[in-house]
CSV table of C-alpha atoms and ligand atoms in Angstrom, one decimal:
chain,number,residue,atom,x,y,z
A,30,MET,CA,134.7,7.7,136.8
A,31,THR,CA,134.5,10.7,134.6
A,32,PHE,CA,134.2,14.5,135.5
A,33,HIS,CA,132.3,16.7,134.0
A,34,PRO,CA,132.7,19.9,135.3
A,35,ASP,CA,130.7,23.5,134.4
A,36,ILE,CA,127.3,21.3,133.1
A,37,LEU,CA,124.6,23.7,132.9
A,38,CYS,CA,121.5,23.0,135.8
A,39,PRO,CA,118.3,23.3,133.9
A,40,PHE,CA,115.9,22.9,137.1
A,41,CYS,CA,114.4,26.0,138.7
A,42,GLY,CA,115.4,28.4,136.1
A,43,LEU,CA,118.6,30.5,137.5
A,44,GLY,CA,120.4,28.2,134.6
A,45,CYS,CA,123.5,28.1,137.0
A,46,GLY,CA,126.3,26.6,134.9
A,47,ASP,CA,128.5,25.7,137.3
A,48,ILE,CA,127.7,21.9,138.6
A,49,GLY,CA,130.5,19.8,138.4
A,50,ILE,CA,129.3,15.6,137.9
A,51,ASP,CA,131.0,12.0,138.3
A,52,LEU,CA,129.6,10.1,136.1
A,53,ASP,CA,130.2,6.0,136.1
A,54,ASP,CA,128.8,2.3,135.3
A,55,SER,CA,126.3,3.6,138.5
A,56,GLY,CA,125.7,6.7,137.1
A,57,ILE,CA,125.7,10.2,137.6
A,58,ALA,CA,125.9,11.6,140.4
A,59,PRO,CA,126.6,15.5,141.4
A,60,ARG,CA,129.7,16.9,143.6
A,61,PRO,CA,128.4,19.4,146.7
A,62,SER,CA,126.6,22.3,144.7
A,63,GLY,CA,125.3,24.5,148.0
A,64,CYS,CA,121.7,23.8,145.7
A,65,PRO,CA,119.5,21.2,147.4
A,66,GLN,CA,117.6,20.8,144.0
A,67,ALA,CA,120.4,20.5,142.0
A,68,ASP,CA,122.1,18.5,144.7
A,69,ARG,CA,119.1,16.0,144.7
A,70,LEU,CA,118.0,16.2,141.0
A,71,PHE,CA,121.1,15.6,139.1
A,72,ARG,CA,122.1,12.0,140.9
A,73,ARG,CA,120.4,9.8,138.5
A,74,SER,CA,121.4,5.5,138.4
A,75,ALA,CA,122.1,4.1,135.3
A,76,ALA,CA,119.9,1.2,135.7
A,77,VAL,CA,116.4,1.8,136.0
A,78,PRO,CA,113.4,0.6,134.4
A,79,THR,CA,112.8,1.5,131.2
A,80,ASP,CA,109.5,-0.6,129.9
A,81,ALA,CA,105.8,1.6,130.2
A,82,ARG,CA,103.3,0.7,132.3
A,83,MET,CA,99.7,-0.3,130.9
A,84,SER,CA,97.7,-0.1,135.3
A,85,GLY,CA,100.8,-1.3,136.6
A,86,THR,CA,101.8,-4.0,134.4
A,87,ALA,CA,104.8,-3.4,132.1
A,88,VAL,CA,104.2,-3.0,128.1
A,89,SER,CA,106.6,-2.4,125.3
A,90,MET,CA,106.8,1.1,124.1
A,91,ASP,CA,104.8,0.5,120.9
A,92,ASP,CA,102.1,-0.7,122.9
A,93,ALA,CA,102.1,2.2,125.0
A,94,ILE,CA,102.3,4.4,122.0
A,95,ALA,CA,99.4,2.7,120.7
A,96,GLU,CA,97.3,3.1,123.5
A,97,ALA,CA,98.0,7.1,124.7
A,98,ALA,CA,97.2,7.5,121.0
A,99,ARG,CA,94.2,5.6,121.7
A,100,LEU,CA,92.9,7.3,124.4
A,101,LEU,CA,94.0,10.7,123.1
A,102,ALA,CA,91.4,10.3,120.4
A,103,GLU,CA,88.5,9.1,121.9
A,104,SER,CA,89.2,11.7,124.8
A,105,HIS,CA,86.0,14.5,123.9
A,106,ALA,CA,88.2,17.3,127.0
A,107,PRO,CA,91.5,16.4,127.0
A,108,LEU,CA,93.7,18.0,129.3
A,109,ILE,CA,97.5,18.2,128.3
A,110,ALA,CA,99.3,19.7,131.8
A,111,GLY,CA,102.7,19.4,133.7
A,112,LEU,CA,104.2,20.7,130.5
A,113,ALA,CA,107.3,19.7,132.2
A,114,THR,CA,109.8,19.8,129.5
A,115,ASP,CA,112.0,21.4,127.4
A,116,VAL,CA,111.1,23.4,124.7
A,117,ASP,CA,111.1,20.6,122.3
A,118,GLY,CA,108.9,19.2,124.5
A,119,VAL,CA,106.2,21.5,124.4
A,120,LEU,CA,106.0,22.7,121.1
A,121,SER,CA,105.2,18.7,120.7
A,122,ALA,CA,102.8,19.1,123.2
A,123,LEU,CA,101.5,21.6,121.7
A,124,THR,CA,101.0,20.4,118.1
A,125,LEU,CA,99.6,17.4,120.2
A,126,ALA,CA,97.1,20.0,121.6
A,127,GLU,CA,96.0,21.6,118.1
A,128,ARG,CA,95.6,17.9,117.0
A,129,ILE,CA,93.3,17.0,119.2
A,130,GLY,CA,91.7,19.8,121.0
A,131,ALA,CA,93.6,20.3,124.2
A,132,THR,CA,93.8,22.2,127.0
A,133,VAL,CA,97.9,23.1,127.8
A,134,ASP,CA,98.9,24.6,131.0
A,135,HIS,CA,102.0,24.4,133.0
A,136,GLU,CA,102.4,22.7,136.4
A,137,ARG,CA,103.4,26.3,138.0
A,138,SER,CA,101.8,28.3,135.9
A,139,ASP,CA,99.8,29.7,138.9
A,140,ALA,CA,103.4,32.2,139.7
A,141,LEU,CA,103.8,33.0,135.8
A,142,PHE,CA,99.9,34.4,136.2
A,143,ARG,CA,100.0,36.9,139.0
A,144,ASN,CA,102.6,38.5,137.2
A,145,LEU,CA,101.0,38.4,133.7
A,146,ALA,CA,98.0,39.8,135.3
A,147,ALA,CA,99.6,42.9,136.1
A,148,LEU,CA,101.7,43.1,133.2
A,149,ARG,CA,98.3,42.6,131.3
A,150,ARG,CA,97.1,46.0,133.2
A,151,PHE,CA,99.8,48.0,133.3
A,152,GLY,CA,102.8,47.2,131.0
A,153,TRP,CA,106.3,47.2,133.3
A,154,SER,CA,109.4,47.7,133.5
A,155,THR,CA,111.5,44.9,134.7
A,156,THR,CA,115.7,43.5,134.1
A,157,THR,CA,117.4,41.0,133.9
A,158,LEU,CA,119.6,38.8,136.1
A,159,ALA,CA,122.9,40.2,134.7
A,160,GLU,CA,121.8,44.0,135.7
A,161,LEU,CA,121.0,42.8,139.3
A,162,ARG,CA,124.7,41.4,139.7
A,163,ASN,CA,126.5,43.9,137.4
A,164,ARG,CA,124.6,47.5,138.0
A,165,CYS,CA,122.5,47.2,140.9
A,166,ASP,CA,123.2,49.2,144.2
A,167,LEU,CA,119.8,48.4,146.5
A,168,VAL,CA,118.1,45.5,146.0
A,169,LEU,CA,114.2,45.7,147.8
A,170,VAL,CA,113.0,42.1,147.9
A,171,VAL,CA,109.9,42.0,148.8
A,172,GLY,CA,107.5,39.3,150.6
A,173,PRO,CA,109.0,35.6,151.1
A,174,ASP,CA,113.1,35.2,150.3
A,175,PRO,CA,113.5,33.9,146.8
A,176,ALA,CA,116.4,31.7,147.7
A,177,ALA,CA,113.3,28.9,149.2
A,178,ALA,CA,112.5,28.7,145.1
A,179,PHE,CA,115.6,29.7,143.5
A,180,PRO,CA,118.3,28.3,146.0
A,181,ARG,CA,121.8,29.6,144.6
A,182,LEU,CA,120.3,33.4,143.6
A,183,TRP,CA,122.4,35.5,146.1
A,184,GLU,CA,125.5,33.3,145.7
A,185,ARG,CA,125.4,33.8,141.6
A,186,TRP,CA,123.5,36.8,140.7
A,187,VAL,CA,124.2,39.0,144.4
A,188,VAL,CA,127.4,37.9,146.4
A,189,PRO,CA,129.5,38.8,143.0
A,190,GLU,CA,131.4,42.2,143.4
A,191,PRO,CA,129.0,44.6,140.7
A,192,ALA,CA,130.8,45.2,137.8
A,193,PHE,CA,129.7,48.9,137.3
A,194,VAL,CA,128.9,50.7,140.7
A,195,PRO,CA,131.6,53.0,141.8
A,196,ASP,CA,132.8,51.6,145.2
A,197,GLY,CA,130.8,48.1,144.8
A,198,ALA,CA,128.4,48.3,147.7
A,199,ARG,CA,124.9,47.6,147.6
A,200,SER,CA,122.6,47.2,150.2
A,201,VAL,CA,119.7,44.0,150.1
A,202,VAL,CA,116.6,45.3,152.2
A,203,PHE,CA,114.1,42.6,152.8
A,204,LEU,CA,111.0,44.1,152.6
A,205,GLY,CA,107.5,41.6,154.5
A,206,GLY,CA,109.7,39.2,155.3
A,207,GLU,CA,113.2,37.6,156.4
A,208,PRO,CA,116.0,36.2,154.7
A,209,LEU,CA,116.7,32.5,155.7
A,210,PRO,CA,119.5,31.1,157.8
A,211,GLU,CA,121.5,30.7,154.0
A,212,THR,CA,120.9,34.0,152.8
A,213,ALA,CA,122.0,35.5,156.0
A,214,GLN,CA,125.1,33.7,156.1
A,215,LEU,CA,126.0,34.8,152.5
A,216,LEU,CA,125.1,38.5,152.5
A,217,GLY,CA,125.7,38.8,156.1
A,218,GLY,CA,126.0,43.1,156.6
A,219,GLN,CA,124.5,43.6,153.3
A,220,ILE,CA,120.9,42.9,154.8
A,221,GLU,CA,118.5,44.6,156.5
A,222,THR,CA,114.9,44.0,157.2
A,223,VAL,CA,111.4,46.3,157.4
A,224,ASP,CA,108.2,44.8,159.0
A,225,PRO,CA,109.6,41.6,158.4
A,226,GLY,CA,106.1,40.1,160.1
A,227,ALA,CA,104.6,40.4,156.6
A,228,ARG,CA,101.0,41.4,158.3
A,229,ASP,CA,99.7,42.0,155.0
A,230,LEU,CA,102.3,42.7,152.2
A,231,ALA,CA,99.7,44.5,149.8
A,232,MET,CA,99.3,46.9,152.6
A,233,LEU,CA,103.0,47.2,153.2
A,234,VAL,CA,103.8,48.4,149.5
A,235,THR,CA,100.9,50.7,149.7
A,236,GLY,CA,102.6,52.3,152.9
A,237,LEU,CA,105.9,52.3,150.6
A,238,ARG,CA,104.4,53.5,147.5
A,239,THR,CA,102.5,56.0,150.3
A,240,ALA,CA,105.6,57.3,151.4
A,241,LEU,CA,106.8,57.6,147.9
A,242,ALA,CA,104.0,60.1,147.1
A,243,GLY,CA,104.9,62.7,150.2
A,244,ARG,CA,102.0,61.6,152.1
A,245,ALA,CA,103.6,59.4,155.0
A,246,ALA,CA,102.5,60.3,158.4
A,247,ALA,CA,105.1,61.5,160.8
A,248,GLY,CA,107.8,58.9,161.7
A,249,ASP,CA,106.5,56.2,159.5
A,250,PRO,CA,109.7,53.8,158.8
A,251,MET,CA,108.5,53.7,155.3
A,252,THR,CA,109.8,57.1,154.0
A,253,GLU,CA,113.2,56.3,155.1
A,254,LEU,CA,113.0,53.3,153.0
A,255,ALA,CA,111.2,55.6,150.3
A,256,ALA,CA,113.8,58.1,150.7
A,257,ARG,CA,117.0,55.0,149.8
A,258,LEU,CA,114.9,53.9,146.8
A,259,ARG,CA,115.3,58.0,145.8
A,260,ALA,CA,118.8,58.4,146.2
A,261,ALA,CA,120.2,54.7,144.8
A,262,ARG,CA,121.4,54.4,141.4
A,263,TYR,CA,119.6,52.0,140.5
A,264,THR,CA,117.0,50.2,142.6
A,265,VAL,CA,116.0,45.9,141.3
A,266,VAL,CA,113.1,45.2,143.5
A,267,ILE,CA,112.6,41.0,143.2
A,268,TRP,CA,110.0,39.6,144.0
A,269,ALA,CA,108.8,35.3,143.5
A,270,ALA,CA,105.2,35.7,143.0
A,271,GLY,CA,104.2,32.1,143.4
A,272,LEU,CA,105.9,32.6,146.9
A,273,PHE,CA,102.9,35.2,147.7
A,274,GLN,CA,100.3,33.8,150.6
A,275,GLY,CA,97.1,35.3,150.9
A,276,PRO,CA,94.6,36.2,148.5
A,277,GLN,CA,94.7,38.8,145.8
A,278,PRO,CA,98.5,38.1,144.7
A,279,ASP,CA,98.5,39.8,141.9
A,280,MET,CA,97.4,43.2,143.9
A,281,ILE,CA,100.5,42.5,145.1
A,282,VAL,CA,102.3,42.7,142.0
A,283,GLU,CA,100.3,45.9,140.5
A,284,GLY,CA,101.6,47.7,143.7
A,285,LEU,CA,104.9,47.2,142.8
A,286,VAL,CA,104.4,48.1,139.2
A,287,ARG,CA,103.1,50.8,139.9
A,288,LEU,CA,106.0,51.6,142.8
A,289,ILE,CA,108.8,50.3,140.8
A,290,ARG,CA,107.2,52.8,137.8
A,291,THR,CA,107.1,56.0,140.2
A,292,VAL,CA,110.5,55.7,141.2
A,293,ASP,CA,112.2,54.8,137.7
A,294,GLY,CA,110.9,58.7,137.2
A,295,THR,CA,113.6,60.2,139.0
A,296,THR,CA,116.9,57.3,139.1
A,297,ARG,CA,116.9,53.7,137.6
A,298,CYS,CA,113.9,51.3,139.3
A,299,SER,CA,113.4,47.4,137.4
A,300,GLY,CA,111.6,44.9,138.7
A,301,LEU,CA,112.6,41.1,138.8
A,302,PRO,CA,109.9,38.5,139.3
A,303,LEU,CA,111.1,35.4,139.5
A,304,SER,CA,108.9,32.6,138.3
A,305,GLY,CA,109.9,29.8,135.9
A,306,ALA,CA,110.8,26.6,137.5
A,307,ASP,CA,110.8,23.1,135.2
A,308,ASN,CA,111.0,25.4,132.2
A,309,LEU,CA,107.8,27.1,133.3
A,310,ILE,CA,108.8,30.6,130.9
A,311,GLY,CA,110.5,28.1,128.1
A,312,ALA,CA,106.8,26.3,127.8
A,313,ASN,CA,105.2,30.2,128.1
A,314,GLN,CA,107.1,31.5,125.0
A,315,ALA,CA,107.3,28.4,123.3
A,316,CYS,CA,103.3,28.6,123.4
A,317,GLY,CA,103.2,32.3,122.3
A,318,TRP,CA,105.0,31.5,119.4
A,319,ARG,CA,102.7,29.2,118.3
A,320,THR,CA,99.2,30.3,119.4
A,321,GLY,CA,100.0,34.3,120.1
A,322,PHE,CA,98.5,33.2,123.9
A,323,PRO,CA,100.6,32.6,126.4
A,324,LEU,CA,99.7,29.1,128.0
A,325,ARG,CA,96.0,28.8,129.6
A,326,THR,CA,95.6,28.0,125.9
A,327,GLY,CA,92.9,25.7,124.7
A,328,PHE,CA,92.5,23.9,121.0
A,329,ASP,CA,88.8,22.7,122.2
A,330,ALA,CA,86.8,25.5,119.7
A,331,GLY,CA,89.4,24.3,116.6
A,332,LEU,CA,91.2,27.4,117.1
A,333,PRO,CA,93.8,28.5,120.2
A,334,LEU,CA,91.4,30.4,123.1
A,335,HIS,CA,92.7,31.5,125.6
A,336,ASP,CA,91.2,32.2,129.1
A,337,PRO,CA,93.5,32.3,132.1
A,338,GLU,CA,90.9,31.5,134.6
A,339,ARG,CA,89.0,28.8,132.7
A,340,PHE,CA,91.7,26.7,131.3
A,341,ASP,CA,94.1,27.1,134.0
A,342,TRP,CA,95.0,23.0,134.9
A,343,ARG,CA,93.2,22.7,138.2
A,344,ARG,CA,89.8,23.7,136.9
A,345,ARG,CA,89.8,22.1,134.0
A,346,LEU,CA,90.9,19.2,135.6
A,347,GLN,CA,87.1,18.4,136.8
A,348,ASP,CA,86.1,18.0,133.1
A,349,ALA,CA,88.7,16.7,131.5
A,350,ASP,CA,88.2,12.8,130.6
A,351,VAL,CA,92.2,12.5,129.6
A,352,THR,CA,94.7,13.9,131.7
A,353,LEU,CA,97.8,14.0,129.5
A,354,TRP,CA,100.9,15.0,132.5
A,355,ILE,CA,104.5,15.4,131.5
A,356,SER,CA,106.8,16.3,134.5
A,357,ALA,CA,110.0,15.4,132.5
A,358,PHE,CA,112.3,17.2,135.5
A,359,ARG,CA,111.7,15.6,138.0
A,360,PRO,CA,110.4,12.3,139.3
A,361,GLU,CA,107.6,13.5,141.9
A,362,MET,CA,104.0,15.3,140.7
A,363,PRO,CA,101.5,17.3,142.9
A,364,GLU,CA,98.6,15.8,144.3
A,365,PHE,CA,95.7,16.3,142.3
A,366,SER,CA,92.7,14.5,141.4
A,367,THR,CA,90.3,13.6,138.5
A,368,ASN,CA,87.7,11.6,137.0
A,369,GLY,CA,89.2,10.9,134.0
A,370,THR,CA,91.9,8.8,132.6
A,371,VAL,CA,95.3,9.7,133.1
A,372,ILE,CA,98.6,9.3,130.9
A,373,ILE,CA,102.0,10.1,133.0
A,374,LEU,CA,105.7,11.0,131.1
A,375,ALA,CA,107.9,11.2,133.5
A,376,PRO,CA,111.6,9.8,134.5
A,377,PRO,CA,111.2,6.3,135.7
A,378,GLU,CA,112.3,7.0,139.5
A,379,MET,CA,108.7,8.6,139.8
A,380,THR,CA,106.9,6.6,141.8
A,381,ILE,CA,102.7,6.9,141.7
A,382,THR,CA,100.0,5.5,143.7
A,383,PRO,CA,97.5,4.8,142.5
A,384,GLU,CA,99.4,3.6,139.7
A,385,PRO,CA,97.6,5.6,136.6
A,386,ALA,CA,96.4,4.0,133.5
A,387,LEU,CA,99.3,4.5,131.2
A,388,PHE,CA,102.9,5.4,132.6
A,389,ILE,CA,105.7,6.3,129.7
A,390,PRO,CA,109.0,6.5,130.8
A,391,VAL,CA,110.8,9.5,129.4
A,392,GLY,CA,114.4,10.9,130.1
A,393,THR,CA,115.4,14.1,131.7
A,394,PRO,CA,116.6,17.5,129.1
A,395,GLY,CA,120.1,18.2,130.3
A,396,ILE,CA,120.3,13.9,131.5
A,397,ASP,CA,119.1,12.0,129.4
A,398,HIS,CA,119.0,14.2,126.2
A,399,ALA,CA,120.5,17.4,125.1
A,400,GLY,CA,117.5,20.1,125.5
A,401,ASP,CA,116.8,23.9,125.5
A,402,VAL,CA,115.2,25.7,128.5
A,403,PHE,CA,114.3,29.4,129.4
A,404,ARG,CA,116.2,31.1,132.3
A,405,ALA,CA,114.0,32.5,134.6
A,406,ASP,CA,114.3,36.3,133.4
A,407,SER,CA,112.9,35.3,130.4
A,408,VAL,CA,115.9,36.8,128.1
A,409,VAL,CA,118.6,33.8,127.7
A,410,ALA,CA,117.6,30.4,126.1
A,411,LEU,CA,119.9,27.6,127.5
A,412,HIS,CA,121.5,25.0,126.0
A,413,ALA,CA,121.4,21.8,128.4
A,414,GLY,CA,123.7,18.5,126.9
A,415,MET,CA,123.1,14.9,127.3
A,416,LEU,CA,125.2,13.5,130.1
A,417,ILE,CA,124.7,9.8,130.2
A,418,ASP,CA,122.6,7.5,127.7
A,419,ARG,CA,119.5,5.1,129.7
A,420,GLY,CA,117.7,4.5,127.1
A,421,LEU,CA,114.8,7.0,127.5
A,422,PRO,CA,112.5,8.9,124.9
A,423,SER,CA,112.4,12.4,125.2
A,424,VAL,CA,109.1,14.0,125.5
A,425,ALA,CA,109.4,15.3,122.4
A,426,GLY,CA,110.2,11.6,120.5
A,427,VAL,CA,107.2,9.8,122.8
A,428,ILE,CA,104.7,12.7,121.6
A,429,GLY,CA,106.2,12.7,118.1
A,430,ARG,CA,105.5,8.8,117.9
A,431,ILE,CA,102.2,9.4,118.8
A,432,LEU,CA,101.8,12.1,116.8
A,433,ALA,CA,102.0,9.1,114.3
A,434,ALA,CA,100.2,6.8,115.7
A,435,LEU,CA,97.5,9.2,115.1
A,436,ASP,CA,98.3,10.2,111.9
A,437,GLN,CA,98.4,6.2,111.3
A,438,THR,CA,95.0,6.2,112.5
A,439,ALA,CA,93.2,8.4,110.4
A,440,LYS,CA,94.5,6.9,107.5
A,441,VAL,CA,93.5,3.6,108.0
A,442,LYS,CA,90.2,5.2,109.4
A,443,GLU,CA,90.3,7.2,105.5
A,444,THR,CA,90.9,4.3,103.6
A,445,ALA,CA,88.1,2.3,104.8
A,446,GLY,CA,86.1,5.1,104.3
A,447,CYS,CA,84.7,5.7,108.1
B,27,LIG,S1,120.1,27.0,141.9
B,27,LIG,FE1,118.3,26.3,140.5
B,27,LIG,S2,120.0,26.1,138.3
B,27,LIG,FE2,121.3,27.2,140.5
B,27,LIG,S3,121.7,24.8,140.9
B,27,LIG,FE3,120.1,25.3,141.9
B,27,LIG,S4,118.3,24.9,140.8
B,27,LIG,FE4,119.8,25.1,139.2
């Protein structure tokens, strides 16, 4: 058995680089990391089926590539979604989308667009995980505990003593949400809660903004919190918009953006909007580099067009006659229904009922092949190495072969004068 220390974890977007992995003939297994996602997703068997499947029947990779190219070439309204892959995989998917006139979106883009809606309207002031760890003396957590989606957030970025806070002390205040038991255990006496019932998060944020403006009613508990924000040296306001419940979650984000701007006028205050599992941020960055637009961009008019409503993958599913679903990080996918044909690129561990028209097994970035992923705070691209060779291609490799097959078909048609 070989032990690999300090392996980068590519899953939730926090970019923990301290995972210990045991490798032997049976596969890889993580040493307990304190993270349920890493402990589950790093466990992979060496012996997995590497055959592609067509309606459940094993076929060669050559046949699967040819069939994928045929289906996508004949499609009138293709959709490329899921998009959970490394940066190279996303760039390949964008090339394919441009070629066939497809729409592209990431499975988890809801959380991203809740934030982008506010960013578009007002701009914002955000910070990084490193600033959170080293400079912040007051953490304001708005809504549900982000550790539900980013399990080691507190351990990695808040428990360590801040390097640049004079006495090293900091407080963590939960507004409208409660710490998970693991968070409470880690942060202990640092935690305070304000209205953990979260009756209406938007109203709580509005109440705090009213208090900051000096217009709160006498005895309003927000008055004290507003005073603390004003007195802190550096407040970081953290939220995970993907965890917000209820209508118009983007309005909560808008309230936070305005609140941060108010406090930042007299002392330092920044936001840390967390969204980014399965390289969501990298997919959005790559889409921006290639098209000038964020995700939810379509190429059906021959040029990239962006529409956050129309090109939401859940909406496009209704019209898509072929959906190429990409899920390279985890062997699971959301439930969805479509009348069109479905092609899935995913790890071989994924079990799907009913079987799609085509299933092509792919490796996971950071496990079966090297790949780049973006951290959830958008500022760092991380390179994840390869751990095990199971003969699984990357998403970029598979899509590259599909593109080559499309080229070949086009040449044959050209030669035949079609
Ligand atoms: S917190 Fe995120 S990056 Fe860290 S080990 Fe867990 S899944 Fe991986």
